């Protein structure tokens, strides 16, 4: 009886099939997503805010409200989000933190990494930029770029 009532309450979006109760408009000032192409490789996303506070897997929330998703050692993604950004420069970096199959990484000449940075995510003013690069050495630190938020 309870299960039948829950099914009746579940109204699905026609285009996605997702329960409409789980669909919300969540605009963000800044969103950064990183993923890579090799399994058993851990690429870390690091975002440093204008207050020089770094957000990364071992410090995944900031005083300004930045949040980093759970660490992924599969193919990603990892995601940094900030609902209300403080004006200033946000630095985006990637680190090849760990690779359990170093021989495969060397054979492939590194892992291909994609980073997409989006300003005003989920709004009509949304602007995204994507960059692709390779990381091949453990602990290699790559400066992806920066966002200046006004």
PDB file of C-alpha atoms in Angstrom:
ATOM      1  CA  UNK A   1       0.000   0.000   0.000  1.00  0.00           C
ATOM      2  CA  UNK A   2       2.817   2.448   0.896  1.00  0.00           C
ATOM      3  CA  UNK A   3       4.763   1.485  -2.236  1.00  0.00           C
ATOM      4  CA  UNK A   4       1.689   2.119  -4.399  1.00  0.00           C
ATOM      5  CA  UNK A   5       1.213   5.550  -2.814  1.00  0.00           C
ATOM      6  CA  UNK A   6       4.904   6.418  -3.435  1.00  0.00           C
ATOM      7  CA  UNK A   7       4.581   5.381  -7.104  1.00  0.00           C
ATOM      8  CA  UNK A   8       1.526   7.588  -7.443  1.00  0.00           C
ATOM      9  CA  UNK A   9       3.428  10.547  -5.914  1.00  0.00           C
ATOM     10  CA  UNK A  10       6.332  10.064  -8.326  1.00  0.00           C
ATOM     11  CA  UNK A  11       5.808  12.338 -11.314  1.00  0.00           C
ATOM     12  CA  UNK A  12       8.468  11.777 -13.946  1.00  0.00           C
ATOM     13  CA  UNK A  13       9.871  14.346 -16.336  1.00  0.00           C
ATOM     14  CA  UNK A  14       8.875  13.226 -19.834  1.00  0.00           C
ATOM     15  CA  UNK A  15      12.211  14.062 -21.456  1.00  0.00           C
ATOM     16  CA  UNK A  16      14.531  12.502 -18.851  1.00  0.00           C
ATOM     17  CA  UNK A  17      12.363  10.014 -16.958  1.00  0.00           C
ATOM     18  CA  UNK A  18      13.711  11.449 -13.682  1.00  0.00           C
ATOM     19  CA  UNK A  19      11.401  11.976 -10.732  1.00  0.00           C
ATOM     20  CA  UNK A  20      10.545  15.713 -10.831  1.00  0.00           C
ATOM     21  CA  UNK A  21      11.111  15.988  -7.078  1.00  0.00           C
ATOM     22  CA  UNK A  22      14.854  15.594  -7.781  1.00  0.00           C
ATOM     23  CA  UNK A  23      15.056  18.238 -10.509  1.00  0.00           C
ATOM     24  CA  UNK A  24      16.008  21.660  -9.192  1.00  0.00           C
ATOM     25  CA  UNK A  25      17.434  24.786 -10.727  1.00  0.00           C
ATOM     26  CA  UNK A  26      20.818  25.195  -9.046  1.00  0.00           C
ATOM     27  CA  UNK A  27      22.651  28.150 -10.592  1.00  0.00           C
ATOM     28  CA  UNK A  28      26.321  28.477  -9.665  1.00  0.00           C
ATOM     29  CA  UNK A  29      28.753  31.349 -10.115  1.00  0.00           C
ATOM     30  CA  UNK A  30      31.620  28.898 -10.760  1.00  0.00           C
ATOM     31  CA  UNK A  31      31.697  25.227 -11.749  1.00  0.00           C
ATOM     32  CA  UNK A  32      34.842  23.297 -12.725  1.00  0.00           C
ATOM     33  CA  UNK A  33      34.744  19.662 -13.886  1.00  0.00           C
ATOM     34  CA  UNK A  34      37.757  17.423 -14.531  1.00  0.00           C
ATOM     35  CA  UNK A  35      37.913  13.926 -16.039  1.00  0.00           C
ATOM     36  CA  UNK A  36      40.575  11.689 -17.608  1.00  0.00           C
ATOM     37  CA  UNK A  37      40.770   8.661 -19.872  1.00  0.00           C
ATOM     38  CA  UNK A  38      42.721   5.989 -17.927  1.00  0.00           C
ATOM     39  CA  UNK A  39      41.381   3.863 -15.100  1.00  0.00           C
ATOM     40  CA  UNK A  40      43.412   3.348 -11.889  1.00  0.00           C
ATOM     41  CA  UNK A  41      44.752   6.884 -12.228  1.00  0.00           C
ATOM     42  CA  UNK A  42      43.945   9.585  -9.700  1.00  0.00           C
ATOM     43  CA  UNK A  43      44.008  13.094 -11.102  1.00  0.00           C
ATOM     44  CA  UNK A  44      43.337  15.725  -8.468  1.00  0.00           C
ATOM     45  CA  UNK A  45      41.489  18.973  -9.097  1.00  0.00           C
ATOM     46  CA  UNK A  46      42.793  21.912  -7.047  1.00  0.00           C
ATOM     47  CA  UNK A  47      41.043  25.298  -7.014  1.00  0.00           C
ATOM     48  CA  UNK A  48      42.541  28.229  -5.126  1.00  0.00           C
ATOM     49  CA  UNK A  49      40.221  31.125  -4.289  1.00  0.00           C
ATOM     50  CA  UNK A  50      41.014  34.875  -3.956  1.00  0.00           C
ATOM     51  CA  UNK A  51      41.658  34.346  -0.223  1.00  0.00           C
ATOM     52  CA  UNK A  52      44.449  31.853  -1.177  1.00  0.00           C
ATOM     53  CA  UNK A  53      42.485  28.938   0.271  1.00  0.00           C
ATOM     54  CA  UNK A  54      42.914  25.732  -1.742  1.00  0.00           C
ATOM     55  CA  UNK A  55      40.063  23.321  -2.298  1.00  0.00           C
ATOM     56  CA  UNK A  56      41.189  19.749  -3.096  1.00  0.00           C
ATOM     57  CA  UNK A  57      40.410  16.184  -2.022  1.00  0.00           C
ATOM     58  CA  UNK A  58      41.872  16.498   1.490  1.00  0.00           C
ATOM     59  CA  UNK A  59      40.330  19.951   2.056  1.00  0.00           C
ATOM     60  CA  UNK A  60      37.102  19.744   0.062  1.00  0.00           C
ATOM     61  CA  UNK A  61      35.249  22.822   1.318  1.00  0.00           C
ATOM     62  CA  UNK A  62      36.282  26.455   1.688  1.00  0.00           C
ATOM     63  CA  UNK A  63      35.244  29.364   3.871  1.00  0.00           C
ATOM     64  CA  UNK A  64      33.817  31.082   0.762  1.00  0.00           C
ATOM     65  CA  UNK A  65      31.525  28.095   0.155  1.00  0.00           C
ATOM     66  CA  UNK A  66      33.510  26.205  -2.475  1.00  0.00           C
ATOM     67  CA  UNK A  67      32.838  22.460  -2.512  1.00  0.00           C
ATOM     68  CA  UNK A  68      34.710  19.630  -4.198  1.00  0.00           C
ATOM     69  CA  UNK A  69      32.997  16.352  -4.992  1.00  0.00           C
ATOM     70  CA  UNK A  70      34.165  13.020  -3.632  1.00  0.00           C
ATOM     71  CA  UNK A  71      37.617  11.955  -4.820  1.00  0.00           C
ATOM     72  CA  UNK A  72      37.500   9.672  -7.861  1.00  0.00           C
ATOM     73  CA  UNK A  73      40.195   7.175  -8.804  1.00  0.00           C
ATOM     74  CA  UNK A  74      38.232   5.886 -11.761  1.00  0.00           C
ATOM     75  CA  UNK A  75      37.795   8.083 -14.836  1.00  0.00           C
ATOM     76  CA  UNK A  76      36.486  11.050 -12.926  1.00  0.00           C
ATOM     77  CA  UNK A  77      34.724  13.309 -12.916  1.00  0.00           C
ATOM     78  CA  UNK A  78      35.626  15.507 -10.007  1.00  0.00           C
ATOM     79  CA  UNK A  79      33.646  18.718  -9.661  1.00  0.00           C
ATOM     80  CA  UNK A  80      34.233  22.014  -7.865  1.00  0.00           C
ATOM     81  CA  UNK A  81      31.219  24.280  -7.330  1.00  0.00           C
ATOM     82  CA  UNK A  82      30.746  27.697  -5.789  1.00  0.00           C
ATOM     83  CA  UNK A  83      27.274  29.182  -5.527  1.00  0.00           C
ATOM     84  CA  UNK A  84      28.267  32.774  -4.693  1.00  0.00           C
ATOM     85  CA  UNK A  85      31.763  33.736  -5.827  1.00  0.00           C
ATOM     86  CA  UNK A  86      33.737  36.538  -4.245  1.00  0.00           C
ATOM     87  CA  UNK A  87      35.278  38.922  -6.815  1.00  0.00           C
ATOM     88  CA  UNK A  88      38.860  37.995  -7.603  1.00  0.00           C
ATOM     89  CA  UNK A  89      41.004  35.345  -9.240  1.00  0.00           C
ATOM     90  CA  UNK A  90      40.415  31.608  -8.871  1.00  0.00           C
ATOM     91  CA  UNK A  91      43.371  29.412  -9.917  1.00  0.00           C
ATOM     92  CA  UNK A  92      42.654  25.984 -11.395  1.00  0.00           C
ATOM     93  CA  UNK A  93      45.305  23.252 -11.207  1.00  0.00           C
ATOM     94  CA  UNK A  94      45.477  19.519 -11.873  1.00  0.00           C
ATOM     95  CA  UNK A  95      47.829  17.004 -10.264  1.00  0.00           C
ATOM     96  CA  UNK A  96      48.546  13.439 -11.327  1.00  0.00           C
ATOM     97  CA  UNK A  97      48.319  12.252  -7.747  1.00  0.00           C
ATOM     98  CA  UNK A  98      48.588   8.498  -8.138  1.00  0.00           C
ATOM     99  CA  UNK A  99      48.710   5.878 -10.865  1.00  0.00           C
ATOM    100  CA  UNK A 100      48.581   2.227  -9.791  1.00  0.00           C
ATOM    101  CA  UNK A 101      49.406   1.134 -13.324  1.00  0.00           C
ATOM    102  CA  UNK A 102      52.430   3.367 -14.042  1.00  0.00           C
ATOM    103  CA  UNK A 103      53.513   1.177 -17.010  1.00  0.00           C
ATOM    104  CA  UNK A 104      50.176   1.776 -18.765  1.00  0.00           C
ATOM    105  CA  UNK A 105      50.414   5.523 -18.136  1.00  0.00           C
ATOM    106  CA  UNK A 106      53.929   5.563 -19.642  1.00  0.00           C
ATOM    107  CA  UNK A 107      52.847   3.424 -22.624  1.00  0.00           C
ATOM    108  CA  UNK A 108      49.950   5.772 -23.300  1.00  0.00           C
ATOM    109  CA  UNK A 109      52.318   8.761 -22.920  1.00  0.00           C
ATOM    110  CA  UNK A 110      50.258   9.967 -19.995  1.00  0.00           C
ATOM    111  CA  UNK A 111      46.591  10.285 -19.278  1.00  0.00           C
ATOM    112  CA  UNK A 112      44.481  12.717 -21.276  1.00  0.00           C
ATOM    113  CA  UNK A 113      42.778  15.202 -18.970  1.00  0.00           C
ATOM    114  CA  UNK A 114      39.797  17.437 -19.802  1.00  0.00           C
ATOM    115  CA  UNK A 115      38.867  20.412 -17.655  1.00  0.00           C
ATOM    116  CA  UNK A 116      35.735  22.476 -18.225  1.00  0.00           C
ATOM    117  CA  UNK A 117      35.309  25.732 -16.313  1.00  0.00           C
ATOM    118  CA  UNK A 118      31.892  27.382 -16.350  1.00  0.00           C
ATOM    119  CA  UNK A 119      30.844  30.805 -15.102  1.00  0.00           C
ATOM    120  CA  UNK A 120      27.197  31.549 -14.297  1.00  0.00           C
ATOM    121  CA  UNK A 121      26.340  27.836 -14.616  1.00  0.00           C
ATOM    122  CA  UNK A 122      22.624  27.203 -15.095  1.00  0.00           C
ATOM    123  CA  UNK A 123      21.796  30.774 -16.128  1.00  0.00           C
ATOM    124  CA  UNK A 124      21.208  32.445 -19.511  1.00  0.00           C
ATOM    125  CA  UNK A 125      24.664  34.082 -19.138  1.00  0.00           C
ATOM    126  CA  UNK A 126      26.497  30.733 -18.822  1.00  0.00           C
ATOM    127  CA  UNK A 127      29.975  30.692 -20.407  1.00  0.00           C
ATOM    128  CA  UNK A 128      32.180  27.570 -20.552  1.00  0.00           C
ATOM    129  CA  UNK A 129      35.761  26.917 -21.617  1.00  0.00           C
ATOM    130  CA  UNK A 130      37.333  23.472 -21.997  1.00  0.00           C
ATOM    131  CA  UNK A 131      40.999  22.585 -22.197  1.00  0.00           C
ATOM    132  CA  UNK A 132      42.690  19.229 -22.821  1.00  0.00           C
ATOM    133  CA  UNK A 133      46.229  18.215 -21.846  1.00  0.00           C
ATOM    134  CA  UNK A 134      48.315  15.206 -20.794  1.00  0.00           C
ATOM    135  CA  UNK A 135      49.754  14.315 -17.400  1.00  0.00           C
ATOM    136  CA  UNK A 136      52.403  11.578 -17.316  1.00  0.00           C
ATOM    137  CA  UNK A 137      54.522  11.904 -14.177  1.00  0.00           C
ATOM    138  CA  UNK A 138      53.214  11.170 -10.664  1.00  0.00           C
ATOM    139  CA  UNK A 139      52.887  14.346  -8.595  1.00  0.00           C
ATOM    140  CA  UNK A 140      53.047  16.374 -11.819  1.00  0.00           C
ATOM    141  CA  UNK A 141      51.349  19.718 -11.165  1.00  0.00           C
ATOM    142  CA  UNK A 142      49.673  21.356 -14.165  1.00  0.00           C
ATOM    143  CA  UNK A 143      48.456  24.949 -14.122  1.00  0.00           C
ATOM    144  CA  UNK A 144      45.182  24.706 -16.054  1.00  0.00           C
ATOM    145  CA  UNK A 145      44.329  28.399 -15.878  1.00  0.00           C
ATOM    146  CA  UNK A 146      42.423  30.905 -13.860  1.00  0.00           C
ATOM    147  CA  UNK A 147      39.029  32.543 -13.624  1.00  0.00           C
ATOM    148  CA  UNK A 148      38.637  36.214 -12.818  1.00  0.00           C
ATOM    149  CA  UNK A 149      35.225  36.756 -11.273  1.00  0.00           C
ATOM    150  CA  UNK A 150      33.936  40.333 -11.128  1.00  0.00           C
TER     151      UNK A 150
END
